[in-house]
Coordinates of C-alpha atoms in Angstrom, one line a residue:
Chain Y
M163 CA 25.8 28.0 56.3
R164 CA 24.0 30.8 54.4
E165 CA 21.7 31.4 57.3
K166 CA 24.6 31.5 59.8
A167 CA 26.5 34.0 57.7
T168 CA 23.4 36.2 57.4
Y169 CA 22.8 36.2 61.2
A170 CA 26.6 36.8 61.8
L171 CA 26.7 39.8 59.4
G172 CA 23.5 41.3 60.8
I173 CA 24.5 41.0 64.4
L174 CA 28.0 42.2 63.7
G175 CA 26.6 45.2 61.9
A176 CA 24.3 46.0 64.9
I177 CA 27.2 45.6 67.4
V178 CA 29.5 47.9 65.3
M179 CA 26.7 50.5 65.2
I180 CA 26.3 50.4 69.0
W181 CA 30.1 50.5 69.5
N182 CA 30.1 53.6 67.2
L183 CA 27.5 55.3 69.4
H184 CA 29.5 54.4 72.5
H185 CA 32.7 55.8 70.8
I186 CA 30.9 59.0 69.9
F187 CA 29.6 59.5 73.5
T188 CA 32.8 58.7 75.2
Q189 CA 35.5 60.1 72.8
M190 CA 34.0 63.1 71.1
A191 CA 33.1 66.6 72.1
P192 CA 29.7 67.8 70.8
E193 CA 29.9 70.0 67.7
A194 CA 30.3 73.7 68.6
A195 CA 27.3 75.1 66.8
Q196 CA 25.0 72.0 66.6
G197 CA 25.6 70.3 70.0
M198 CA 24.8 66.6 70.0
A199 CA 22.5 67.0 66.9
G200 CA 25.7 67.2 64.8
W201 CA 26.3 63.5 65.6
I202 CA 23.2 62.6 63.5
L203 CA 25.7 62.9 60.6
F204 CA 27.2 59.5 61.6
I205 CA 24.0 57.7 60.6
H206 CA 22.5 60.2 58.1
V207 CA 25.5 60.3 55.6
P208 CA 26.4 56.5 55.7
A209 CA 22.8 55.7 55.0
D210 CA 22.9 57.8 51.8
F211 CA 26.3 56.2 50.9
M212 CA 24.8 52.8 51.3
G213 CA 21.7 53.7 49.2
D214 CA 23.8 55.1 46.4
I215 CA 26.2 52.1 46.4
L216 CA 23.3 49.6 46.2
Y217 CA 21.5 51.7 43.5
T218 CA 24.8 51.7 41.5
I219 CA 25.1 47.9 41.8
A220 CA 21.4 47.7 40.7
L221 CA 22.1 49.8 37.7
V222 CA 25.0 47.5 36.6
T223 CA 23.0 44.3 37.2
S224 CA 20.0 45.8 35.4
I225 CA 22.1 46.5 32.3
L226 CA 23.7 43.0 32.6
F227 CA 20.2 41.5 32.7
L228 CA 19.1 43.3 29.6
V229 CA 22.3 42.1 27.8
K230 CA 22.5 38.5 29.1
K231 CA 18.9 37.7 30.1
D232 CA 20.2 36.0 33.2
F233 CA 17.7 36.1 36.1
T234 CA 20.4 36.1 38.7
Y235 CA 21.1 39.8 37.7
D236 CA 17.4 40.6 38.1
S237 CA 17.5 39.1 41.6
I238 CA 20.5 41.1 42.6
S239 CA 18.9 44.3 41.2
V240 CA 15.7 43.9 43.2
A241 CA 17.6 43.0 46.4
C242 CA 19.8 46.0 46.1
I243 CA 16.9 48.4 45.3
E244 CA 14.8 47.2 48.2
V245 CA 17.6 47.4 50.8
G246 CA 18.9 50.7 49.3
T247 CA 15.4 52.3 49.5
M248 CA 15.3 51.4 53.2
F249 CA 18.6 53.2 53.7
I250 CA 17.4 56.2 51.7
L251 CA 14.4 56.4 54.0
V252 CA 16.7 56.3 57.0
N253 CA 18.6 59.2 55.4
L254 CA 15.5 61.2 54.7
V255 CA 14.0 60.7 58.2
T256 CA 17.2 61.4 60.1
G257 CA 17.9 64.5 57.9
S258 CA 14.4 65.8 58.6
I259 CA 15.0 65.5 62.4
W260 CA 18.3 67.2 62.0
G261 CA 16.6 70.0 59.9
K262 CA 14.0 70.5 62.6
N263 CA 16.7 71.1 65.1
Q264 CA 19.0 73.2 63.0
W265 CA 16.6 75.1 60.7
G266 CA 13.5 74.9 62.8
I267 CA 11.6 73.1 60.0
W268 CA 11.0 69.4 59.2
W269 CA 11.3 70.0 55.4
T270 CA 12.0 72.5 52.8
W271 CA 11.8 72.3 49.0
D272 CA 15.6 72.8 48.6
L273 CA 17.2 71.3 45.5
R274 CA 19.2 68.7 47.5
L275 CA 16.2 67.6 49.6
T276 CA 13.8 67.5 46.7
T277 CA 16.1 65.5 44.4
Q278 CA 16.7 63.1 47.3
L279 CA 12.9 62.7 47.8
M280 CA 12.5 62.1 44.1
K281 CA 15.2 59.4 44.2
F282 CA 13.3 57.7 47.0
L283 CA 10.0 57.9 45.2
L284 CA 11.4 56.7 41.9
Y285 CA 12.8 53.6 43.5
L286 CA 9.7 53.1 45.5
G287 CA 7.9 53.2 42.2
Y288 CA 10.1 50.3 41.0
L289 CA 9.1 48.3 44.0
V290 CA 5.4 49.0 43.6
V291 CA 5.3 48.3 39.8
R292 CA 7.4 45.1 39.9
P293 CA 4.9 42.8 41.6
A294 CA 2.1 44.1 39.3
I295 CA 3.7 42.3 36.3
A296 CA 2.9 38.6 36.3
E297 CA 5.1 37.2 33.6
A298 CA 8.7 36.7 34.8
T299 CA 10.7 37.9 31.8
Q300 CA 8.4 40.9 31.2
R301 CA 8.7 41.7 34.9
A302 CA 12.5 41.6 34.9
T303 CA 12.8 43.5 31.7
M304 CA 10.5 46.3 32.8
S305 CA 12.2 46.4 36.2
A306 CA 15.6 46.8 34.6
F307 CA 14.4 49.7 32.4
I308 CA 12.9 51.5 35.5
A309 CA 16.1 50.9 37.5
I310 CA 18.2 52.4 34.7
F311 CA 15.8 55.4 34.4
A312 CA 15.6 56.0 38.1
Y313 CA 19.4 56.1 38.4
A314 CA 19.4 59.3 36.5
D315 CA 18.5 61.0 39.7
V316 CA 21.5 59.7 41.7
P317 CA 24.1 62.1 40.1
L318 CA 21.5 64.9 40.3
V319 CA 21.4 64.6 44.1
M320 CA 25.2 64.6 44.3
M321 CA 25.4 67.7 42.1
A322 CA 22.7 69.5 44.0
I323 CA 25.1 70.9 46.5
R324 CA 28.1 71.3 44.2
L325 CA 26.6 73.2 41.2
P326 CA 27.6 76.8 41.0
N327 CA 24.7 79.4 41.1
V328 CA 22.5 77.0 43.1
R329 CA 21.3 78.2 46.5
T330 CA 20.9 75.4 49.0
Q331 CA 20.4 75.2 52.7
H332 CA 22.0 71.8 52.8
P333 CA 25.5 71.8 54.3
S334 CA 28.5 71.0 52.0
P335 CA 30.0 67.5 52.3
V336 CA 32.5 67.3 55.3
I337 CA 35.0 65.4 53.1
E338 CA 35.2 68.4 50.7
T339 CA 35.2 71.1 53.3
G340 CA 38.2 69.7 55.2
G341 CA 36.3 68.7 58.3
I342 CA 36.7 65.0 57.9
N343 CA 39.8 64.5 60.2
S344 CA 37.9 65.2 63.4
V345 CA 35.0 62.8 62.5
A346 CA 36.8 60.2 60.4
V347 CA 36.5 57.3 62.9
P348 CA 32.8 57.4 63.7
F349 CA 32.1 58.3 60.0
V350 CA 34.0 55.3 58.6
V351 CA 32.8 52.9 61.4
G352 CA 29.2 54.1 60.6
I353 CA 29.7 53.1 57.0
I354 CA 31.1 49.7 57.9
A355 CA 28.2 49.0 60.3
Q356 CA 25.6 49.8 57.6
L357 CA 27.6 47.9 55.0
L358 CA 27.5 44.8 57.2
M359 CA 23.7 45.2 57.8
A360 CA 23.2 45.8 54.0
L361 CA 25.0 42.6 53.2
A362 CA 22.9 40.6 55.7
L363 CA 19.7 42.0 54.4
M364 CA 20.8 41.5 50.7
L365 CA 21.5 37.8 51.4
V366 CA 18.0 37.3 52.9
R367 CA 16.4 39.2 50.0
L368 CA 18.4 37.2 47.4
H369 CA 17.4 33.9 49.0
Q370 CA 13.7 35.0 48.9
E371 CA 14.0 36.0 45.2
N372 CA 15.5 32.6 44.3
T373 CA 12.7 30.8 46.3
R374 CA 10.2 32.9 44.4
R375 CA 11.6 31.8 41.1
E376 CA 11.4 28.2 42.3
I377 CA 7.7 28.8 43.1
D378 CA 7.2 30.2 39.6
S379 CA 8.7 27.1 38.0
L380 CA 6.6 24.8 40.3
R381 CA 3.5 26.7 39.2
R382 CA 4.4 26.1 35.6
E383 CA 5.1 22.4 36.3
L384 CA 1.7 22.1 38.0
H385 CA 0.0 23.8 35.1
A386 CA 1.6 21.4 32.7
L387 CA 0.6 18.2 34.7
Chain P
M517 CA 29.3 66.9 79.1
D518 CA 27.3 69.4 77.1
V519 CA 24.0 67.7 76.3
T520 CA 22.5 70.3 74.0
N521 CA 20.2 68.8 71.4
L522 CA 20.5 65.3 72.9
R523 CA 16.8 64.9 72.3
F524 CA 17.2 65.2 68.6
L525 CA 20.1 62.8 68.5
F526 CA 17.9 60.3 70.4
Y527 CA 15.0 60.9 67.9
A528 CA 17.2 60.4 64.9
Y529 CA 18.9 57.1 66.1
S530 CA 15.5 55.8 67.4
A531 CA 13.9 56.5 64.0
A532 CA 16.8 54.7 62.2
W533 CA 16.5 51.7 64.4
I534 CA 12.7 51.6 64.1
I535 CA 12.9 51.7 60.2
I536 CA 15.6 48.9 60.2
T537 CA 13.6 46.8 62.6
I538 CA 10.3 47.2 60.6
F539 CA 12.2 46.3 57.4
V540 CA 13.7 43.2 59.0
L541 CA 10.2 42.1 60.4
M542 CA 8.7 42.6 56.9
L543 CA 11.5 40.4 55.4
V544 CA 10.9 37.7 58.0
S545 CA 7.2 37.7 57.5
R546 CA 7.5 37.6 53.7
G547 CA 10.1 34.8 54.0
R548 CA 7.7 32.7 56.0
K549 CA 4.9 33.3 53.5
I550 CA 7.2 32.3 50.6
D551 CA 8.4 29.1 52.4
R552 CA 4.8 28.1 53.1
E553 CA 3.9 28.6 49.5
L554 CA 6.9 26.6 48.3
A555 CA 6.0 23.7 50.6
R556 CA 2.3 23.8 49.5
L557 CA 3.3 23.7 45.8
K558 CA 5.8 20.9 46.3
A559 CA 3.2 18.8 48.0
L560 CA 0.7 19.6 45.2
V561 CA 3.2 18.5 42.5
E562 CA 4.0 15.3 44.4
D563 CA 0.3 14.5 44.7
K564 CA -0.3 15.1 41.0
E565 CA 2.7 13.0 40.0
R566 CA 1.5 10.1 42.2
S567 CA -2.0 10.2 40.8

């Protein structure tokens, strides 16, 4: 049942993403200044949304783990962070391709871009450090602290294009500049597609984490025999 | 249709799909490894309990 649900969610997510691309090509006119490169927005922004949503869930479950010492919260945290980091990588790469087209450069040390890269590296650090700790409770506790610390960068990224007196090349959010009406459908559908994919990947990752805990307890049992 | 910058749109969507596919393949490969390890340990525990 779990496997069927996972496949269904993943395939549905992929279909919705392909439908969205079809909708963009058949229903929308290319953006006046950017041409078709403007449509990169429909994968670039939802990927960041997904990453931030998953990191926020990981923050809550990390705090809950520290309070309740329940390993289910640790499993949810690591699943969220792993899948979220994949989405942030999609965001960084698609943003870089958009930047090359619009600015003529792949990368610039702009406040928004730099804080976003920092976010990616902080959570990548979480994923690198975690397997290095052998003892389960110690691993989960240390991971929870890193997840809470890393989250400090999430509001920084959001504020990077909103703070006064900060010069940034990054465009302002379309929602806040009133441009959302013309792009609402592909934008929302893009978020739904990535949400479905994230759910499918989370289910797989959660199952793996539970199996890993079962392996740990079997190892302890073997040691005791 | 105006196809200005179609190349960059193609690059971006291809990159996104490649990253997602690599991630899924990594998950599948790790899942297989974990399942093999679980089966091995279960067999070992059963052997030890019998002997």
